[in-house]
Short mmCIF file of C-alpha atoms in Angstrom, two decimals:
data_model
loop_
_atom_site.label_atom_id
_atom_site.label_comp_id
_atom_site.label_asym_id
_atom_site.label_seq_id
_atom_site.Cartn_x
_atom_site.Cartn_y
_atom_site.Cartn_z
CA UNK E 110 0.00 0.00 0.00
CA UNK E 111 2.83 2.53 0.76
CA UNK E 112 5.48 2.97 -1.63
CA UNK E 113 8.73 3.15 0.40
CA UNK E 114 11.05 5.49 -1.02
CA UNK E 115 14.55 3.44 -0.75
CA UNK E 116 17.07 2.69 -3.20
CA UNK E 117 16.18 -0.76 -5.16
CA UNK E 118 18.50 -3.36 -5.72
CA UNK E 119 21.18 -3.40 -7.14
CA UNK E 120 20.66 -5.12 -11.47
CA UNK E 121 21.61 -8.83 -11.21
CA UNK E 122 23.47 -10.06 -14.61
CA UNK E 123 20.89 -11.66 -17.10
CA UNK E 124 23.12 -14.28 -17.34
CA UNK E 125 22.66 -15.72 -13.93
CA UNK E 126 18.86 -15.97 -14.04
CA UNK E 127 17.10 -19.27 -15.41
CA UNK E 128 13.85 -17.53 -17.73
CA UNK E 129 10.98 -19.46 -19.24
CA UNK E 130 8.67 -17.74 -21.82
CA UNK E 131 5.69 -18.88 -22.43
CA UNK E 132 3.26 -17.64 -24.90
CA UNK E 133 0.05 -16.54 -24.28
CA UNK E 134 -3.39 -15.72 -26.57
CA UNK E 135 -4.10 -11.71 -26.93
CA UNK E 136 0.24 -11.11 -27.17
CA UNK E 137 0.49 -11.74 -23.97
CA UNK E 138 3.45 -13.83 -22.25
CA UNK E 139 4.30 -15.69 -18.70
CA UNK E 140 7.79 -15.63 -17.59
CA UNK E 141 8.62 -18.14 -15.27
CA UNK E 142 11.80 -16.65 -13.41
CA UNK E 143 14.40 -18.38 -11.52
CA UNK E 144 16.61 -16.36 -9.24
CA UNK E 145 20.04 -18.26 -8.08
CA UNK E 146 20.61 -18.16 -4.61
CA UNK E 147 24.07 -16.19 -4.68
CA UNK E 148 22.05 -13.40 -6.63
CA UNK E 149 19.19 -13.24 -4.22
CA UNK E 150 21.48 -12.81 -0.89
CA UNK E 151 23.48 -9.93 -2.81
CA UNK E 152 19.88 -8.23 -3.10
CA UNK E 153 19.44 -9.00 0.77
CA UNK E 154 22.99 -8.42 1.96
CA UNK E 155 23.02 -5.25 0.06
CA UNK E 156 19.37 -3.75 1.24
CA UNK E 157 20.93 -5.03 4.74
CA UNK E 158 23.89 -3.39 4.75
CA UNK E 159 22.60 -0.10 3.87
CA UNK E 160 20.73 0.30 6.82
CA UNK E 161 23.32 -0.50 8.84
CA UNK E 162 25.65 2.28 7.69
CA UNK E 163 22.82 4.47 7.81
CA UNK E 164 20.48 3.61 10.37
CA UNK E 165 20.87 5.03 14.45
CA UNK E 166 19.47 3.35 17.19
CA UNK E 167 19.70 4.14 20.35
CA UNK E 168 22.48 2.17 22.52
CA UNK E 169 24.17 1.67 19.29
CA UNK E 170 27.17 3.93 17.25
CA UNK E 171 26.33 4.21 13.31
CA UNK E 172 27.11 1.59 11.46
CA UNK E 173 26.98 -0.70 14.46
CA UNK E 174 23.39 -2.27 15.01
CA UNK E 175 23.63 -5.74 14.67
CA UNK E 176 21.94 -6.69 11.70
CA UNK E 177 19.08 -9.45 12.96
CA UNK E 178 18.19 -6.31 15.41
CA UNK E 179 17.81 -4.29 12.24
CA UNK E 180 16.05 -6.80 10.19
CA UNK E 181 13.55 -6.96 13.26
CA UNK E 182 12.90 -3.08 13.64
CA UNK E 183 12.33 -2.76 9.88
CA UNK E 184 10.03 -5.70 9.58
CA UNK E 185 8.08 -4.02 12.67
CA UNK E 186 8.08 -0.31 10.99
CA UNK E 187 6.00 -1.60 8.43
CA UNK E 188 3.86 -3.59 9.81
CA UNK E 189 2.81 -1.03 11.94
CA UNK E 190 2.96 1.63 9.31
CA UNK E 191 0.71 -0.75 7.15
CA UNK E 192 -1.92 -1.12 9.51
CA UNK E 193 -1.74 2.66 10.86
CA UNK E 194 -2.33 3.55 7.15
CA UNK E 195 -5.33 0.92 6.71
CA UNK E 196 -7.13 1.81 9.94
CA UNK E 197 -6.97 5.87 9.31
CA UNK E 198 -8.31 5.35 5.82
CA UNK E 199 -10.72 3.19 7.14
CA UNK E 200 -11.53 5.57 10.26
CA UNK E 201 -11.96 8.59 7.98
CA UNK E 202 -13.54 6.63 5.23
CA UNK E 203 -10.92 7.93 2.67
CA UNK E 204 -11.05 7.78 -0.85
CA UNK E 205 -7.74 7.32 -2.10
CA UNK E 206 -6.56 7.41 -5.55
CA UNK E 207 -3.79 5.29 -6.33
CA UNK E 208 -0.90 4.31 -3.38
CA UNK E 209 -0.27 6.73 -0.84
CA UNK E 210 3.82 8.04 -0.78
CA UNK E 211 5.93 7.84 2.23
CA UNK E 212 7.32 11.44 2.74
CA UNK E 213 9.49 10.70 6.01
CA UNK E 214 13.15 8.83 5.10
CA UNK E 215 12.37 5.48 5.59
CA UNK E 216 16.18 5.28 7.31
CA UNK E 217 15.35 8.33 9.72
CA UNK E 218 11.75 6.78 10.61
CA UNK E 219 13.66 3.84 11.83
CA UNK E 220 16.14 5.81 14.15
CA UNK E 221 13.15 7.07 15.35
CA UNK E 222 11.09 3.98 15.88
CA UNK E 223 11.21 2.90 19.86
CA UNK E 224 8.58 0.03 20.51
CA UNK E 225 6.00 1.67 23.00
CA UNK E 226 6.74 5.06 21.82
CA UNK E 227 4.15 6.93 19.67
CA UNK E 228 5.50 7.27 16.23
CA UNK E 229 4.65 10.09 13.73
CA UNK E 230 5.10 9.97 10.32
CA UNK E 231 3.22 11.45 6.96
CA UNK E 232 1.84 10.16 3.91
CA UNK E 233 0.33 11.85 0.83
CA UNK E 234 -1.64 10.83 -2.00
CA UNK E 235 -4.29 11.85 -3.87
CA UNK E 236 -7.87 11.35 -3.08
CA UNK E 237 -11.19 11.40 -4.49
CA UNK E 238 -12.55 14.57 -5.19
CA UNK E 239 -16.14 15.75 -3.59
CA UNK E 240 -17.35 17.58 -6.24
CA UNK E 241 -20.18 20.16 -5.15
CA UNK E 242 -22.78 22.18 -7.96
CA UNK E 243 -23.70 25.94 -7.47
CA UNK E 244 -27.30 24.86 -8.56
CA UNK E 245 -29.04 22.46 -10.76
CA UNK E 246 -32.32 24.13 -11.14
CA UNK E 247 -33.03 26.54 -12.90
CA UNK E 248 -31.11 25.69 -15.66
CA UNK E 249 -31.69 26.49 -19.39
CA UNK E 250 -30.27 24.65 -22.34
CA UNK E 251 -30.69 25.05 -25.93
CA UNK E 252 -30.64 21.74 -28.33
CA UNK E 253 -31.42 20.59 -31.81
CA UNK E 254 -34.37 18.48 -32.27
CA UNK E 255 -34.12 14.83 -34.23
CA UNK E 256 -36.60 14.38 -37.19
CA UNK E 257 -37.61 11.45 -38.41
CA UNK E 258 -36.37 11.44 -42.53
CA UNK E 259 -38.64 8.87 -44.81
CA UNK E 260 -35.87 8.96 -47.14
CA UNK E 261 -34.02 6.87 -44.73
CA UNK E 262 -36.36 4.16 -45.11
CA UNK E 263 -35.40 3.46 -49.02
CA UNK E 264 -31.78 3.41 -47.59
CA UNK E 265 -32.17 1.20 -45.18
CA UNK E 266 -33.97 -1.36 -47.94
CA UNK E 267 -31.03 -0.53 -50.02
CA UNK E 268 -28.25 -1.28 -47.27
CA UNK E 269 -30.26 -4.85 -46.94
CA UNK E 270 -29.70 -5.45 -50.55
CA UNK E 271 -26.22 -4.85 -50.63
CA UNK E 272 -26.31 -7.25 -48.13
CA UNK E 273 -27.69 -10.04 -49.82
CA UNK E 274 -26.06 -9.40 -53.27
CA UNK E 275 -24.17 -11.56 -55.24
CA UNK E 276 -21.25 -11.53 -57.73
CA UNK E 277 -21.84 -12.85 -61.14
CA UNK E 278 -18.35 -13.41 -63.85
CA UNK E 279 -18.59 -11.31 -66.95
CA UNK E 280 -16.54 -11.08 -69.45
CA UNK E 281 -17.99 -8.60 -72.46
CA UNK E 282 -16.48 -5.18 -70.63
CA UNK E 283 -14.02 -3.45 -68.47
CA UNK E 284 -13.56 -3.40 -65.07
CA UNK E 285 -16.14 -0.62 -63.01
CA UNK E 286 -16.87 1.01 -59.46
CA UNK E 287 -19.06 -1.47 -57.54
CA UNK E 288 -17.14 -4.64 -59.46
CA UNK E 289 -15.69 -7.59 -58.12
CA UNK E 290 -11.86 -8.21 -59.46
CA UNK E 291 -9.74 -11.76 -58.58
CA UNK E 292 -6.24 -10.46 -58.80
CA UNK E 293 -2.74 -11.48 -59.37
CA UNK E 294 -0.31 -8.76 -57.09
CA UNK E 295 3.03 -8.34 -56.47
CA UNK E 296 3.72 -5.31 -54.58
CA UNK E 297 7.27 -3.10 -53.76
CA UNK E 298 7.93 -0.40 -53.00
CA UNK E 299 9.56 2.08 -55.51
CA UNK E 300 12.35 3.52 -53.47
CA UNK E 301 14.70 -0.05 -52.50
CA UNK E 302 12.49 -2.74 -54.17
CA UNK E 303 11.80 -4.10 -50.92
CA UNK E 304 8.68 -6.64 -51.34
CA UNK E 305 5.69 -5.37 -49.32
CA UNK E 306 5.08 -7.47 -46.51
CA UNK E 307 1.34 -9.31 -47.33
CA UNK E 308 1.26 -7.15 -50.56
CA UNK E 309 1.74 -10.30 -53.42
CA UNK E 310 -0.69 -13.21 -53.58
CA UNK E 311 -1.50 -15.08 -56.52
CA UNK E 312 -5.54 -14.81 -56.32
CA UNK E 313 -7.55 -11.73 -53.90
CA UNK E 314 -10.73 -10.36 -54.40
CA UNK E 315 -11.00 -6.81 -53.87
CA UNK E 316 -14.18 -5.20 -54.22
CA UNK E 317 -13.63 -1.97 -55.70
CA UNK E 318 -14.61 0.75 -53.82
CA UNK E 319 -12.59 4.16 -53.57
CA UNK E 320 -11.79 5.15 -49.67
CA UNK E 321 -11.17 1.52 -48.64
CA UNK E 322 -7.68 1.20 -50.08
CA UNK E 323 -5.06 3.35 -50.89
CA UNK E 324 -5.94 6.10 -52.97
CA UNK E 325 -5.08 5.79 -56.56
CA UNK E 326 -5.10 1.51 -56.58
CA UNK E 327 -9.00 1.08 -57.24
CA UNK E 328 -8.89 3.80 -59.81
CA UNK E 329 -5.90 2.10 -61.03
CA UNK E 330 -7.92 -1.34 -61.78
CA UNK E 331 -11.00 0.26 -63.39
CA UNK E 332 -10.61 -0.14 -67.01
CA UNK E 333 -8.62 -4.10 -66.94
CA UNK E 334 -10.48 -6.73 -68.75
CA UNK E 335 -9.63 -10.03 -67.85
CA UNK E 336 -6.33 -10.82 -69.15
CA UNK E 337 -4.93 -7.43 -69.05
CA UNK E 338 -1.77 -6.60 -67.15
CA UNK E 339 -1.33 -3.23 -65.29
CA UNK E 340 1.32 -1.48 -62.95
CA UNK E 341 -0.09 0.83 -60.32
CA UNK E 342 1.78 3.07 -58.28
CA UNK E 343 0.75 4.66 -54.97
CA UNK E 344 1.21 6.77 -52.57
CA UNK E 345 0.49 5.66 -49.15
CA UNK E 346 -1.28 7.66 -46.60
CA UNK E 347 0.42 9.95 -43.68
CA UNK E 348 -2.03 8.48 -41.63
CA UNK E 349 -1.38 4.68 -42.72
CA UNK E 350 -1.33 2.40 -40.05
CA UNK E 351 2.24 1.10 -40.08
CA UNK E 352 4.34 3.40 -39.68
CA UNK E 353 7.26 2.72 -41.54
CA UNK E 354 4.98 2.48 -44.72
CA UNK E 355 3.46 6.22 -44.45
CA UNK E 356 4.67 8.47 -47.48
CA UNK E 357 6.45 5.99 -49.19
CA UNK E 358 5.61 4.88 -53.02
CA UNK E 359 3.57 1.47 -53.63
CA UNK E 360 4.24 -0.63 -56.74
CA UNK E 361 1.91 -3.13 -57.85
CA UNK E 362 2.16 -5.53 -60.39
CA UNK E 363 -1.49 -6.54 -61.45
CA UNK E 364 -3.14 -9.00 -63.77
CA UNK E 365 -6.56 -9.63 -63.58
CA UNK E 366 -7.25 -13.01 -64.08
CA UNK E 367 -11.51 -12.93 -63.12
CA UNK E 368 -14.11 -9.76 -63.60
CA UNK E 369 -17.68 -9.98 -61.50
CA UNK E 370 -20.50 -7.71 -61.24
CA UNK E 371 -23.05 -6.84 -58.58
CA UNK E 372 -26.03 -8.34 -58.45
CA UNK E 373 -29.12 -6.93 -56.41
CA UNK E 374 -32.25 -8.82 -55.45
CA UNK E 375 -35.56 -7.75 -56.26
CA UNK E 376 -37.55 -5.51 -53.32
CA UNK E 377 -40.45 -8.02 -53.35
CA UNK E 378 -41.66 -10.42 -50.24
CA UNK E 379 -39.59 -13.14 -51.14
CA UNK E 380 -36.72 -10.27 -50.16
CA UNK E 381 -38.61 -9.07 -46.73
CA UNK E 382 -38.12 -12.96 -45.76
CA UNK E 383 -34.98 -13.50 -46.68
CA UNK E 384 -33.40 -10.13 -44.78
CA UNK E 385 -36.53 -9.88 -41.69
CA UNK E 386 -38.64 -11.93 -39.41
CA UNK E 387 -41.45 -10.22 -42.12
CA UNK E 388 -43.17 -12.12 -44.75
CA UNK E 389 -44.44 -8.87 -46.97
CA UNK E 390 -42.52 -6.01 -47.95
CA UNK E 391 -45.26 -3.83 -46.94
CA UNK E 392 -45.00 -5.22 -43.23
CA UNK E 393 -40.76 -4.68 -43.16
CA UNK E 394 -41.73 -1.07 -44.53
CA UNK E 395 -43.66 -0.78 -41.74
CA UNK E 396 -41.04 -2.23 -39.21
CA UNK E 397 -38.58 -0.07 -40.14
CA UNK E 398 -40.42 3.13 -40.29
CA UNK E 399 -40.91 2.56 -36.87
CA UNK E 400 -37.64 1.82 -36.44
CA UNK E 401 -36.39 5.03 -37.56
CA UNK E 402 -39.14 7.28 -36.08
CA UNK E 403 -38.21 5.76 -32.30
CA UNK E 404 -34.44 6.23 -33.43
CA UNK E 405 -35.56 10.29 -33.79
CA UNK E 406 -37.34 10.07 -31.00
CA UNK E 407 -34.54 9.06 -28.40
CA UNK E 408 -31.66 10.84 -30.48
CA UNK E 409 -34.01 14.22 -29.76
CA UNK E 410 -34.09 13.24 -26.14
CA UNK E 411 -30.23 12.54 -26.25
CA UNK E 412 -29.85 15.89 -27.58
CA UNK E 413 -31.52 17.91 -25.04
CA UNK E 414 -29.62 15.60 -21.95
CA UNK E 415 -26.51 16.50 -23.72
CA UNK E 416 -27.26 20.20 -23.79
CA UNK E 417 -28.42 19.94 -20.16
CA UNK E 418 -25.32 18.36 -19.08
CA UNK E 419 -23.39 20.46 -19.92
CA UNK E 420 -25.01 23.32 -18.38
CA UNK E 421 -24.71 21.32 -15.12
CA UNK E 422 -21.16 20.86 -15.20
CA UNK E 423 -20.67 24.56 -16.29
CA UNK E 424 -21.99 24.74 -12.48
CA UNK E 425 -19.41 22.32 -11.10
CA UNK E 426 -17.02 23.05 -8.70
CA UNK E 427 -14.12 21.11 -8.27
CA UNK E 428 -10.43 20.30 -8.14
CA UNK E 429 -9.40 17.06 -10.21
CA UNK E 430 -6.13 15.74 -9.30
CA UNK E 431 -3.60 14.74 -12.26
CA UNK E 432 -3.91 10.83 -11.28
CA UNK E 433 -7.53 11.01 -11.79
CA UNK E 434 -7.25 12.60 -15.53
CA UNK E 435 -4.67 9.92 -16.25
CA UNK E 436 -6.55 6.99 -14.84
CA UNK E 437 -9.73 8.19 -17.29
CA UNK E 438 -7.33 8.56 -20.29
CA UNK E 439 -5.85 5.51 -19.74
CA UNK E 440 -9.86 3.93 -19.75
CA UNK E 441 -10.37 5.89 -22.63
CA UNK E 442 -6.94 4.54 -24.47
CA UNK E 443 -8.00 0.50 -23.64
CA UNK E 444 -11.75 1.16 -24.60
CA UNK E 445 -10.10 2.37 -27.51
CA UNK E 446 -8.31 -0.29 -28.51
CA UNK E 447 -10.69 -3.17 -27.60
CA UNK E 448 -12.80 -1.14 -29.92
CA UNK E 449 -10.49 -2.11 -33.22
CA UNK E 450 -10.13 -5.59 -32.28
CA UNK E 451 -7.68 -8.55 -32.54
CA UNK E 452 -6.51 -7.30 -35.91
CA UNK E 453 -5.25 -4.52 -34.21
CA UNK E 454 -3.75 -5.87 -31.58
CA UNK E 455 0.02 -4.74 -33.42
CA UNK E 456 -0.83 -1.30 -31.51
CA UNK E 457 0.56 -2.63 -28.35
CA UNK E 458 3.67 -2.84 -30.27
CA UNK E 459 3.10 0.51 -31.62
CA UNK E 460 2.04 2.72 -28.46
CA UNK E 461 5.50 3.30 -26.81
CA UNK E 462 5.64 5.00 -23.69
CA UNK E 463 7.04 7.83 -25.86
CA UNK E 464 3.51 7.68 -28.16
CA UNK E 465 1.48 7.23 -24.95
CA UNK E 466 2.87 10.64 -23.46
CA UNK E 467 1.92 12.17 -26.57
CA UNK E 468 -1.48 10.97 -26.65
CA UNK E 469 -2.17 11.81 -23.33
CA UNK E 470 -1.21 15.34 -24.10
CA UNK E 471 -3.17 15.62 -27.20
CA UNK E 472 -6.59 13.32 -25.03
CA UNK E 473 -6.56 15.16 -21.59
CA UNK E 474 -8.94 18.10 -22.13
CA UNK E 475 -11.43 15.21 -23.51
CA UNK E 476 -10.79 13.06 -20.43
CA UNK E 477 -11.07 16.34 -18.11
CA UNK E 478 -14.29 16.89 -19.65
CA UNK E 479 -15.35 13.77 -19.40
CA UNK E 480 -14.64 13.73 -15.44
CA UNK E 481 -16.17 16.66 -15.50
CA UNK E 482 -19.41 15.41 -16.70
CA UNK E 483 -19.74 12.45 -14.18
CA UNK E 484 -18.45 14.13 -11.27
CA UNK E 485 -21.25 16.63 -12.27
CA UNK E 486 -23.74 13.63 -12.23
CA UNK E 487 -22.39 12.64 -9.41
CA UNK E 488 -22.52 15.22 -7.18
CA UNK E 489 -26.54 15.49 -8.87
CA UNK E 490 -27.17 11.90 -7.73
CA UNK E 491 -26.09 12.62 -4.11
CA UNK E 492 -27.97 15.98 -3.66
CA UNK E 493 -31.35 14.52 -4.47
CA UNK E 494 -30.80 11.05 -3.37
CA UNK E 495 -31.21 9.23 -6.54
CA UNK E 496 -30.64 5.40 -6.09
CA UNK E 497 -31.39 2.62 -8.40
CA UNK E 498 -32.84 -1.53 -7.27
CA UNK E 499 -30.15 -4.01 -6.71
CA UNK E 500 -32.68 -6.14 -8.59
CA UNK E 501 -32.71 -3.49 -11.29
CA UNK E 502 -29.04 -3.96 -11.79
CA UNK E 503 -28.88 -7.82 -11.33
CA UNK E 504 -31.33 -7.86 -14.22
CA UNK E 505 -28.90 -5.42 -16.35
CA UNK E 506 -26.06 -7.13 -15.78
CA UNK E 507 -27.80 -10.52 -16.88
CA UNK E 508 -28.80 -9.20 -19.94
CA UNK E 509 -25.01 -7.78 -20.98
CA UNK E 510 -23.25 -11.34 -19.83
CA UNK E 511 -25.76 -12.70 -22.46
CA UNK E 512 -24.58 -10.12 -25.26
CA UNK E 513 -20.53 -10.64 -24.22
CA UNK E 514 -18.87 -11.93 -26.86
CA UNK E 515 -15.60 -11.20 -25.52
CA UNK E 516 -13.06 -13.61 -24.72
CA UNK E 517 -11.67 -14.15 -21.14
CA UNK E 518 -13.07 -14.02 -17.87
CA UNK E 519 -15.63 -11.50 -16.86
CA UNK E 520 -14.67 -8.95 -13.33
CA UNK E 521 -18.26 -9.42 -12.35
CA UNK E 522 -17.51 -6.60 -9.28
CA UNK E 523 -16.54 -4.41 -12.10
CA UNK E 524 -19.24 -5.02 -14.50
CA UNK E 525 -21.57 -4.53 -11.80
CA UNK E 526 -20.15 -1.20 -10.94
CA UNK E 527 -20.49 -0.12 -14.57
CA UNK E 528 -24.03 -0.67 -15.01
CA UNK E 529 -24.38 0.51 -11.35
CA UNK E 530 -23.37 3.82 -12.51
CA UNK E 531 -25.08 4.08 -15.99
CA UNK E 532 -28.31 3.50 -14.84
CA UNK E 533 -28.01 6.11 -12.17
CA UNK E 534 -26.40 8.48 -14.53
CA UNK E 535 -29.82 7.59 -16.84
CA UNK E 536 -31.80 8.72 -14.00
CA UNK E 537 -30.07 11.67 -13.24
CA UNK E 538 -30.27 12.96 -16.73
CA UNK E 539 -34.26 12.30 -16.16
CA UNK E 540 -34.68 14.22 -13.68
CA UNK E 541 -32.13 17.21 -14.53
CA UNK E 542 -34.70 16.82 -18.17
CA UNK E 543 -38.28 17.14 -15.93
CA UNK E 544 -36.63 19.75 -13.63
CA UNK E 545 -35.31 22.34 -16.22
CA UNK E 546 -35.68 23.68 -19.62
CA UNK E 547 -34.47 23.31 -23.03
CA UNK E 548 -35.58 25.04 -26.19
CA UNK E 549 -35.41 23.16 -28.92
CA UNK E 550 -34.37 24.75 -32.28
CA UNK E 551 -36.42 25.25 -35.40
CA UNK E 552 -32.98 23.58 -37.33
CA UNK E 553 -33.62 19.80 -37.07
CA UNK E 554 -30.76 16.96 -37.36
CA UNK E 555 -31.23 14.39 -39.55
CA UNK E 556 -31.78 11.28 -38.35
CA UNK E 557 -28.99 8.97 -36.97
CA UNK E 558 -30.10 5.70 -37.97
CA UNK E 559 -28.59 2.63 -36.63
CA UNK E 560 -27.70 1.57 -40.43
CA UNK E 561 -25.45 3.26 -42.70
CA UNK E 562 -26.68 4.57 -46.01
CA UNK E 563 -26.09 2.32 -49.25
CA UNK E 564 -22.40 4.20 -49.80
CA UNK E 565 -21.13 3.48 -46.56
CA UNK E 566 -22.53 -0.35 -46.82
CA UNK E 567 -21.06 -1.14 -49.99
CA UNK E 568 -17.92 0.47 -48.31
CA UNK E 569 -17.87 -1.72 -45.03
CA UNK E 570 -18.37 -5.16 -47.73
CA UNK E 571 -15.23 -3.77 -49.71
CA UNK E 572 -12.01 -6.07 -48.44
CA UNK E 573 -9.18 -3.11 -46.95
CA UNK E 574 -6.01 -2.68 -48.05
CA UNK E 575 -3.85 -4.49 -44.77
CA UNK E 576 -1.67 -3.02 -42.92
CA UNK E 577 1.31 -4.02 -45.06
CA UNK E 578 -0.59 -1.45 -47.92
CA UNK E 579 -1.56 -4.45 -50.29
CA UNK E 580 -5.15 -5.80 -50.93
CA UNK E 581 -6.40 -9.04 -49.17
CA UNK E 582 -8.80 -12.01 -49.98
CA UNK E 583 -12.05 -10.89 -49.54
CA UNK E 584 -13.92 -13.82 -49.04
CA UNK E 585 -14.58 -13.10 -45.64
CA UNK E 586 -16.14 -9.90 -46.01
CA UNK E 587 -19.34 -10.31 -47.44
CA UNK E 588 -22.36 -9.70 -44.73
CA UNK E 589 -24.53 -12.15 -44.50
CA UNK E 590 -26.23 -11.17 -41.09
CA UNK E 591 -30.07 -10.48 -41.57
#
């Protein structure tokens, strides 16, 4: 609990210790360490012998204690500092934020230390701040209302196409936007000849679709027939994903060797079943008009608890200490990353401690504000008592473990705290929306519905260029969910 500040050990050589490495999934590894003995009583002797050219105790000149005397005294200092420290925090019923820091020499502590004797000594660390509002009535927000847009609907019917369409081979014309091409690729890149990593294969499909590979390669397959030859260059993005590829030229050697084109189904009911639990059209019309008319409905009410919020926390008062911010960018960073999955997972190579520090620069007024806004909530919550049903939450937390498709166990004390806290954050944002105003504006958003428009589909079906900049089999990528 308290970090001691002493002096560590003194580095063993790597050549004395016995190390076992053994992999793990999500690149993760177990070393099994083995210390030799001769290496583990230097770490001793030397710890040891510091204390004894440093440590006075009465009765005895500097330098003198006799060490098993020593070894006691220090083993008894922190026990008794441990459970000093435990009982305060649990006296006051303190809140602290990571480990609490020893300011007292650790060596002059021990001079000090006289069994039966009080002892003082001081510790500091951060603690949890009690955030306090100047008022949260009265307040007055402005927001933009949510409309529901029919147009979506003929989107949404056209997204569900793209999902169930099919390539066909032709052969009578040139490759086109929207086509499917089997390709023969060897890639390079321009400046040393070095092969690209992943870039050659002797058969990938690549749908072709501009913004899902590096710009200039679809546009340089449009036009091939099969048969033809072709050698694109490219330049690949600043903001490529490895690193060592950004800015550099791409040269790819390309022979189409097979041409297929889109086909859509029909919109009849034979469609509605196929894609829906509906057996007419007319009825999955129906279902997802609805669909998008609730979707306006709670993105207007989303809008005015945003607007609301933040004119609560503009009435927050409170001191966040520096731990805090970088314990919520450091949530922010792993949410983050779960979000882009095990395809991703080279980023734990890539985010250096270096790259971390930047980030955390360039994220902390977002995780500030962020703290801001809960602490906000927070202090909300405890001014007007809200609380939520432990059955409530039980029931919430049933229904996510049966959504979790995660791999890995499940910190059920932390999953319960999570949904603990949304759910009175929900009812918070009620009650600051039934106890204060908003005025909606005349300028409506459009509607944010849960599927993307027919671009953006056909765009999420396209394979992506990989992270080595060279197209990949796409024979995994077609949608088939309903």
């Amino acid at each position: 609990m308290i970090q001691l500040r002493r002096d560590p050990f003194p580095s063993m050589a790597t050549t004395a210790l016995q190390v076992k490495a053994s992999p793990r999934p999500n690149s993760r590894v177990v070393l099994e360490v083995e210390v030799p003995g001769d290496c583990s009583k230097a770490a001793y002797d030397a710890t040891v012998n510091k204390l004894c050219r440093t440590v006075k105790l009465p009765g005895f000149r500097k330098g003198r204690v006799p060490r098993p005397l020593l070894i006691q005294r220090a083993t008894a200092l922190e026990d008794l500092m441990e459970d000093a420290v435990r009982d305060a925090i649990r006296r006051d019923d303190l809140h602290l934020i990571g480990q609490p820091v020893l300011k007292d020499a650790f060596d002059d502590l021990l001079g000090r230390f006289r069994p039966g004797e009080s002892l003082s000594f001081s510790l500091e660390s951060d603690v949890r701040p009690t955030p306090r509002l100047k008022r949260y009535t009265g307040l007055t927000a402005r927001a933009d209302s949510v409309t529901y847009d029919p147009a979506r609907l003929d989107d949404l019917l056209e997204r569900r196409r793209l999902r169930l369409s099919t390539f066909v081979p032709v052969e009578d014309r040139a490759a086109a936007i929207d086509d499917m091409v089997v390709l023969k690729c060897e890639a390079h890149y321009s400046d040393d000849g070095s092969a690209i990593e992943g870039g050659s294969s002797d058969s990938v499909e690549v749908i072709l679709i501009r913004d899902k590979s590096i710009p200039g390669f679809v546009d340089g397959v449009v036009g091939m027939k099969p048969g033809d030859s072709r050698t694109v260059e490219c330049t690949i993005p600043a903001d490529h994903g490895d690193e060592e590829a950004r800015g550099r030229k791409a040269v790819f050697q390309l022979e189409l060797l097979e041409l297929k084109s889109r086909e859509l189904p029909t919109l009849d009911d034979a469609f509605a079943r196929q894609c829906s639990d509906q057996e007419t059209l007319a009825a999955l019309r129906q279902e997802l008009e609805q669909q998008l008319k609730d979707e306006a409905e709670q993105g207007t009410i989303d809008q005015r608890h945003e607007a609301l919020l933040e004119a609560l926390t503009a009435e927050l008062e409170v001191e966040i200490p520096e731990v805090m911010v970088r314990q919520e960018f450091s949530r922010m960073l792993q949410e983050t990353v779960a979000e882009l999955g095990p395809q991703d997972m080279d980023l734990r190579k890539v985010l250096t401690d270096e790259k971390v520090e930047h980030l955390f620069e360039t994220g902390r007024p977002e995780a500030v504000e962020q703290l801001r806004h809960r602490l906000a909530l927070q202090a909300l919550i405890t001014a007007e008592g809200i609380s939520v049903d432990d059955d409530d939450v039980e029931e919430k937390v049933r229904q996510a473990l049966e959504t979790f498709t995660g791999s890995g166990d499940v910190d059920m004390e932390k999953l319960r705290e999570r949904v603990r806290e949304d759910m009175l954050n929900a009812k918070a944002l009620t009650w600051l929306d039934e106890n204060n105003s908003v005025q909606m504006s005349d300028a409506a958003l459009e509607n944010p519905s849960a599927e993307a428009p027919p671009a953006m589909a056909a765009a999420a079906e396209a394979p992506q260029v990989s992270a080595e900049t060279a197209p990949h089999d796409s024979s995994d990528d077609q949608d088939s969910t309903r």
